[in-house]
Short mmCIF file of C-alpha atoms and ligand atoms in Angstrom, two decimals:
data_model
loop_
_atom_site.label_atom_id
_atom_site.label_comp_id
_atom_site.label_asym_id
_atom_site.label_seq_id
_atom_site.Cartn_x
_atom_site.Cartn_y
_atom_site.Cartn_z
CA MET V 1 -23.00 3.48 -19.05
CA ILE V 2 -19.83 4.60 -17.42
CA TRP V 3 -20.45 2.00 -14.69
CA ASN V 4 -20.78 -0.67 -17.32
CA ILE V 5 -17.60 0.32 -18.99
CA LEU V 6 -15.81 0.31 -15.62
CA VAL V 7 -17.13 -3.17 -14.83
CA VAL V 8 -15.93 -4.47 -18.16
CA VAL V 9 -12.50 -2.92 -17.63
CA VAL V 10 -12.21 -4.28 -14.21
CA THR V 11 -13.24 -7.76 -15.58
CA ILE V 12 -10.80 -7.62 -18.38
CA VAL V 13 -7.86 -6.63 -16.12
CA THR V 14 -8.90 -9.09 -13.47
CA LYS V 15 -9.22 -11.91 -16.09
CA SER V 16 -5.87 -11.14 -17.64
CA LEU V 17 -4.25 -11.09 -14.21
CA GLU V 18 -5.86 -14.48 -13.49
CA THR V 19 -4.81 -16.18 -16.64
CA LEU V 20 -1.32 -14.77 -16.54
CA GLU V 21 -0.90 -15.84 -12.95
CA VAL V 22 1.25 -12.88 -12.34
CA ASP V 23 2.60 -12.07 -9.03
CA LEU V 24 1.33 -8.65 -8.14
CA ALA V 25 4.27 -7.92 -5.90
CA GLY V 26 5.43 -5.13 -8.24
CA LEU V 27 2.22 -3.21 -7.53
CA VAL V 28 2.60 -3.51 -3.73
CA LYS V 29 3.47 -0.05 -2.37
CA GLN V 30 6.24 -0.36 0.16
CA THR V 31 5.95 1.51 3.49
CA VAL V 32 8.58 2.91 5.75
CA ALA V 33 8.50 2.69 9.58
CA GLY V 34 5.27 3.95 11.10
CA ASN V 35 4.53 6.98 13.21
CA GLU V 36 4.63 5.08 16.45
CA GLY V 37 3.80 7.98 18.82
CA VAL V 38 0.30 8.41 17.43
CA LEU V 39 -0.79 4.86 16.65
CA HIS V 40 -2.98 2.91 19.03
CA ASN V 41 -1.07 0.34 21.02
CA CYS V 42 -3.04 -2.85 21.71
CA SER V 43 -2.62 -5.21 24.68
CA SER V 44 -0.39 -8.21 24.20
CA ASP V 45 -3.54 -10.40 24.42
CA GLN V 46 -5.06 -8.53 21.46
CA ASP V 47 -1.72 -8.75 19.64
CA GLN V 48 -1.86 -12.48 20.09
CA VAL V 49 -5.34 -12.69 18.71
CA LEU V 50 -4.45 -10.73 15.70
CA GLN V 51 -1.33 -12.81 15.19
CA GLN V 52 -3.49 -16.03 15.33
CA CYS V 53 -5.82 -14.67 12.61
CA TYR V 54 -2.87 -14.14 10.32
CA ILE V 55 -1.57 -17.59 11.15
CA ASP V 56 -4.97 -19.12 10.32
CA MET V 57 -4.86 -17.26 7.02
CA PHE V 58 -1.41 -18.68 6.10
CA GLN V 59 -2.45 -22.14 7.14
CA SER V 60 -5.48 -22.00 4.87
CA TYR V 61 -2.86 -21.81 2.06
CA GLY V 62 -1.21 -25.06 3.40
CA SER V 63 1.66 -23.28 5.30
CA ASN V 64 2.47 -25.17 8.37
CA VAL V 65 3.37 -22.17 10.59
CA THR V 66 2.81 -21.58 14.31
CA SER V 67 4.21 -18.09 14.40
CA LEU V 68 4.22 -15.25 11.79
CA PRO V 69 6.86 -15.88 9.12
CA PRO V 70 9.41 -13.01 8.62
CA ALA V 71 9.35 -10.69 5.51
CA ASP V 72 12.23 -12.54 3.86
CA GLU V 73 10.08 -15.62 3.54
CA ASP V 74 7.41 -13.53 1.80
CA PRO V 75 4.43 -15.48 3.28
CA PHE V 76 1.92 -13.31 1.23
CA LYS V 77 3.36 -14.68 -2.01
CA LYS V 78 0.79 -17.53 -2.26
CA ILE V 79 -2.00 -15.16 -1.56
CA ARG V 80 -0.92 -12.65 -4.20
CA TYR V 81 -0.85 -15.45 -6.79
CA ASP V 82 -4.35 -16.45 -5.85
CA ALA V 83 -6.13 -13.73 -7.84
CA THR V 84 -9.44 -15.54 -7.59
CA GLY V 85 -9.46 -16.39 -3.89
CA MET V 86 -7.41 -13.46 -2.56
CA CYS V 87 -10.33 -11.29 -1.62
CA SER V 88 -12.35 -13.95 0.12
CA THR V 89 -9.22 -14.71 2.08
CA TYR V 90 -8.93 -11.06 2.99
CA THR V 91 -12.63 -10.89 3.95
CA THR V 92 -12.18 -13.89 6.24
CA LEU V 93 -9.08 -12.19 7.91
CA ARG V 94 -11.14 -9.04 8.53
CA HIS V 95 -13.95 -11.03 10.00
CA CYS V 96 -11.65 -13.08 12.28
CA HIS V 97 -12.13 -11.31 15.65
CA SER V 98 -13.12 -8.20 13.77
CA ASP V 99 -13.20 -6.08 16.93
CA VAL V 100 -9.48 -6.75 17.49
CA ILE V 101 -8.59 -6.43 13.80
CA ASN V 102 -10.41 -3.13 13.58
CA ASP V 103 -8.68 -1.72 16.57
CA CYS V 104 -5.22 -3.23 16.16
CA LEU V 105 -4.40 -3.61 12.50
CA ASN V 106 -1.61 -1.10 12.37
CA TYR V 107 2.15 -0.74 12.27
CA ASN V 108 2.65 -0.76 15.99
CA THR V 109 0.96 -4.15 16.48
CA PHE V 110 3.25 -5.88 14.00
CA ASN V 111 6.25 -4.07 15.48
CA ALA V 112 5.25 -5.36 18.90
CA ILE V 113 4.82 -8.89 17.58
CA PHE V 114 8.15 -8.92 15.69
CA GLY V 115 10.25 -6.28 17.38
CA SER V 116 11.39 -5.51 13.80
CA GLU V 117 10.66 -2.47 11.83
CA SER V 118 11.22 -4.18 8.46
CA ASN V 119 8.89 -7.12 9.30
CA ALA V 120 6.24 -4.70 10.53
CA ALA V 121 6.53 -2.59 7.40
CA TYR V 122 6.23 -5.69 5.27
CA TYR V 123 3.04 -6.88 6.92
CA ILE V 124 1.43 -3.42 6.71
CA SER V 125 2.44 -3.00 3.07
CA GLN V 126 1.04 -6.44 2.14
CA THR V 127 -2.14 -5.95 4.12
CA GLY V 128 -2.65 -2.46 2.62
CA PHE V 129 -2.37 -3.88 -0.83
CA LEU V 130 -5.06 -6.46 -0.12
CA GLU V 131 -7.34 -3.72 1.27
CA PHE V 132 -6.80 -1.60 -1.86
CA TYR V 133 -7.20 -4.48 -4.34
CA CYS V 134 -10.18 -6.02 -2.70
CA ASN V 135 -12.18 -2.95 -1.46
CA TYR V 136 -11.30 -0.38 -4.10
CA GLY V 137 -11.26 -2.49 -7.32
CA ASN V 138 -11.92 0.44 -9.74
CA ASP V 139 -9.13 2.52 -8.08
CA PHE V 140 -6.85 -0.45 -8.26
CA VAL V 141 -7.35 -0.78 -12.03
CA ALA V 142 -6.67 2.89 -12.53
CA TYR V 143 -3.57 2.71 -10.35
CA TYR V 144 -2.42 -0.43 -12.21
CA GLU V 145 -2.84 1.16 -15.60
CA CYS V 146 -1.02 4.33 -14.43
CA MET V 147 1.91 2.32 -13.01
CA GLN V 148 2.13 0.76 -16.48
CA ALA V 149 2.13 4.06 -18.23
CA ILE V 150 4.85 5.40 -15.89
CA SER V 151 7.05 2.34 -16.41
CA LEU V 152 6.97 2.87 -20.16
CA ASN V 153 8.26 6.35 -19.91
CA ASP V 154 11.99 6.53 -18.88
CA LEU V 155 11.88 10.00 -17.40
CA SER V 156 8.68 9.43 -15.41
CA ASP V 157 9.83 6.03 -14.30
CA THR V 158 13.19 7.47 -13.01
CA ILE V 159 11.54 10.37 -11.25
CA TYR V 160 8.87 8.07 -9.66
CA THR V 161 11.55 5.84 -8.34
CA GLU V 162 13.61 8.72 -7.07
CA CYS V 163 10.57 10.01 -5.21
CA SER V 164 11.02 7.42 -2.42
CA VAL V 165 14.78 7.47 -2.18
CA LEU V 166 14.93 9.86 0.79
CA GLU V 167 11.84 8.49 2.48
CA VAL V 168 12.46 7.71 6.11
CA GLY V 169 9.85 7.59 8.81
CA SER V 170 8.98 11.27 9.29
CA CYS V 171 6.08 13.54 8.46
CA ASP V 172 8.42 15.57 6.11
CA SER V 173 9.87 12.64 4.24
CA VAL V 174 6.60 10.82 3.76
CA SER V 175 4.85 14.00 2.72
CA ARG V 176 7.58 14.87 0.21
CA THR V 177 7.54 11.40 -1.25
CA THR V 178 3.78 11.45 -1.54
CA GLN V 179 3.80 14.82 -3.16
CA CYS V 180 6.42 13.74 -5.66
CA GLU V 181 4.64 10.48 -6.64
CA ARG V 182 1.37 12.21 -6.87
CA ALA V 183 2.92 14.78 -9.30
CA VAL V 184 4.22 12.04 -11.54
CA VAL V 185 0.88 10.28 -11.49
CA ARG V 186 -0.97 13.55 -12.37
CA LYS V 187 1.49 14.33 -15.10
CA SER V 188 1.39 10.82 -16.53
CA CYS V 189 -2.24 9.86 -16.16
CA GLY V 190 -4.32 12.85 -15.16
CA ASN V 191 -6.46 13.69 -12.15
CA SER V 192 -8.64 10.59 -12.02
CA ALA V 193 -5.56 8.47 -11.56
CA VAL V 194 -4.53 10.90 -8.75
CA LYS V 195 -7.68 10.01 -6.96
CA SER V 196 -6.90 6.32 -7.15
CA TYR V 197 -3.25 6.88 -6.08
CA CYS V 198 -4.49 8.85 -3.13
CA GLN V 199 -6.94 6.15 -2.20
CA TYR V 200 -4.06 3.71 -1.91
CA GLN V 201 -2.04 6.28 0.02
CA LYS V 202 -4.84 6.90 2.47
CA ILE V 203 -5.04 3.21 3.30
CA LEU V 204 -1.28 3.09 3.99
CA THR V 205 -1.05 6.33 5.90
CA HIS V 206 -3.95 5.22 8.04
CA MET V 207 -2.19 1.96 8.95
CA THR V 208 1.16 3.72 9.52
CA GLY V 209 -0.13 6.77 11.37
CA TRP V 210 1.33 9.27 8.85
CA ASN V 211 -2.20 10.65 8.31
CA PHE V 212 -1.79 12.44 11.61
CA CYS V 213 0.92 14.78 10.26
CA GLU V 214 0.12 18.45 10.06
CA TYR V 215 0.15 18.37 6.33
CA MET V 216 -0.08 15.24 4.30
CA PRO V 217 -0.84 15.21 0.55
CA CYS V 218 -3.94 13.11 -0.26
CA ILE V 219 -5.12 13.53 3.31
CA ASN V 220 -5.30 17.34 3.57
CA SER V 221 -6.76 19.09 0.67
CA SER V 222 -4.50 21.91 -0.57
CA GLN V 223 -2.50 20.89 -3.62
CA PRO V 224 0.30 23.00 -4.90
CA ARG V 225 0.26 22.30 -8.68
CA THR V 226 3.58 23.78 -9.54
CA PHE V 227 5.34 21.14 -7.50
CA PHE V 228 5.94 18.85 -10.40
CA PHE V 229 8.05 21.41 -12.18
CA LEU V 230 10.04 21.90 -8.98
CA ILE V 231 10.66 18.23 -8.83
CA ILE V 232 11.82 18.13 -12.46
CA LEU V 233 14.13 21.07 -11.74
CA MET V 234 15.52 19.42 -8.68
CA TYR V 235 16.05 16.21 -10.67
CA LEU V 236 17.77 18.03 -13.60
CA CYS V 237 20.06 19.82 -11.17
CA LYS V 238 21.05 16.49 -9.75
CA ILE V 239 22.01 15.27 -13.18
CA PHE V 240 24.17 18.27 -13.93
CA VAL V 241 25.83 18.82 -10.63
C1 NAG G 1 2.97 2.92 21.55
O1 NAG G 1 4.15 2.27 21.82
C2 NAG G 1 5.30 2.84 21.31
C3 NAG G 1 6.45 1.91 21.63
O2 NAG G 1 6.44 1.53 22.89
C4 NAG G 1 5.50 4.24 21.86
O3 NAG G 1 6.67 4.81 21.37
C5 NAG G 1 4.33 5.12 21.53
O4 NAG G 1 4.47 6.40 22.03
C6 NAG G 1 2.98 4.37 21.97
N1 NAG G 1 1.91 5.17 21.36
C7 NAG G 1 0.93 5.64 22.11
C8 NAG G 1 -0.16 6.34 21.39
O5 NAG G 1 0.90 5.55 23.34
C1 NAG G 2 3.97 -29.04 11.00
O1 NAG G 2 5.14 -28.62 11.70
C2 NAG G 2 5.31 -29.42 12.95
C3 NAG G 2 6.42 -28.76 13.68
O2 NAG G 2 7.49 -28.29 12.79
C4 NAG G 2 5.48 -30.85 12.64
O3 NAG G 2 5.61 -31.63 13.79
C5 NAG G 2 4.29 -31.37 11.82
O4 NAG G 2 4.43 -32.81 11.44
C6 NAG G 2 4.05 -30.51 10.62
N1 NAG G 2 2.77 -30.91 9.96
C7 NAG G 2 2.74 -31.08 8.65
C8 NAG G 2 1.32 -31.45 8.15
O5 NAG G 2 3.63 -30.87 7.91
C1 NAG G 3 -4.41 17.67 8.01
O1 NAG G 3 -5.18 16.52 8.44
C2 NAG G 3 -4.88 16.12 9.76
C3 NAG G 3 -5.63 14.81 10.04
O2 NAG G 3 -6.93 14.89 9.53
C4 NAG G 3 -5.12 17.11 10.83
O3 NAG G 3 -4.78 16.75 12.04
C5 NAG G 3 -4.33 18.38 10.41
O4 NAG G 3 -4.59 19.48 11.29
C6 NAG G 3 -4.53 18.84 9.01
N1 NAG G 3 -3.67 19.90 8.66
C7 NAG G 3 -4.07 21.03 8.01
C8 NAG G 3 -2.98 22.06 7.71
O5 NAG G 3 -5.20 21.21 7.71
#
């Protein structure tokens, strides 16, 4: 029963996304620079193989590229618009030299290819989105609905946006941002949405290496529930100071 309802909801949302031909860019979670010290570094041969798999993917959308386009060209845009083909594209990517992709798909590899933090963060953030959308469809729908609910409430929307303002690449900042966002998600959409938010966060922290921190919300289990009110308090203080 529940499963049927879920399937219907997934279908409805997917259908409406298809017919609207929306760009899902607004739902792509941005990432900061990765935790380089803990992430596996692949050999430059492996980096080349991974790079070629991405090039093949862009070429399958008609882009005539011979090296990876930088973030400001937004090469994933065509893929995000292709709601019907996006996931078979992603499956093809994962099966293109899957041994290398499995070992090397992380922030460090893109940073080695580009020598640029922002390009590496872009590729991880876009790839993480595909992984979430294609492999965790039910969680994606719950996340999508919650992001809509948050955007309709001015206070939640402002706090959610503020959550990431101080995020730089460190265990402390990533953990604080995650805790803050998770609190807004819980307050606005309840615990089942928290599970979906955390699924997305797990994918991203896995690719950026922030899952190795001593404490990371969504990765480690303890969850201080009073945190949301602390955040509200901090936020109100900022308004009045
Ligand atoms: C991977 O390479 C980066 C950049 O050279 C370095 O900072 C980092 O410590 C390396 N990571 C590991 C696990 O060796
Ligand atoms: C692709 O780009 C190369 C080099 O920029 C060019 O020589 C070639 O004609 C292009 N091919 C197509 C199909 O546009
Ligand atoms: C949190 O999880 C990480 C990765 O699994 C682990 O290394 C760390 O020790 C955990 N921290 C705590 C406080 O349990």
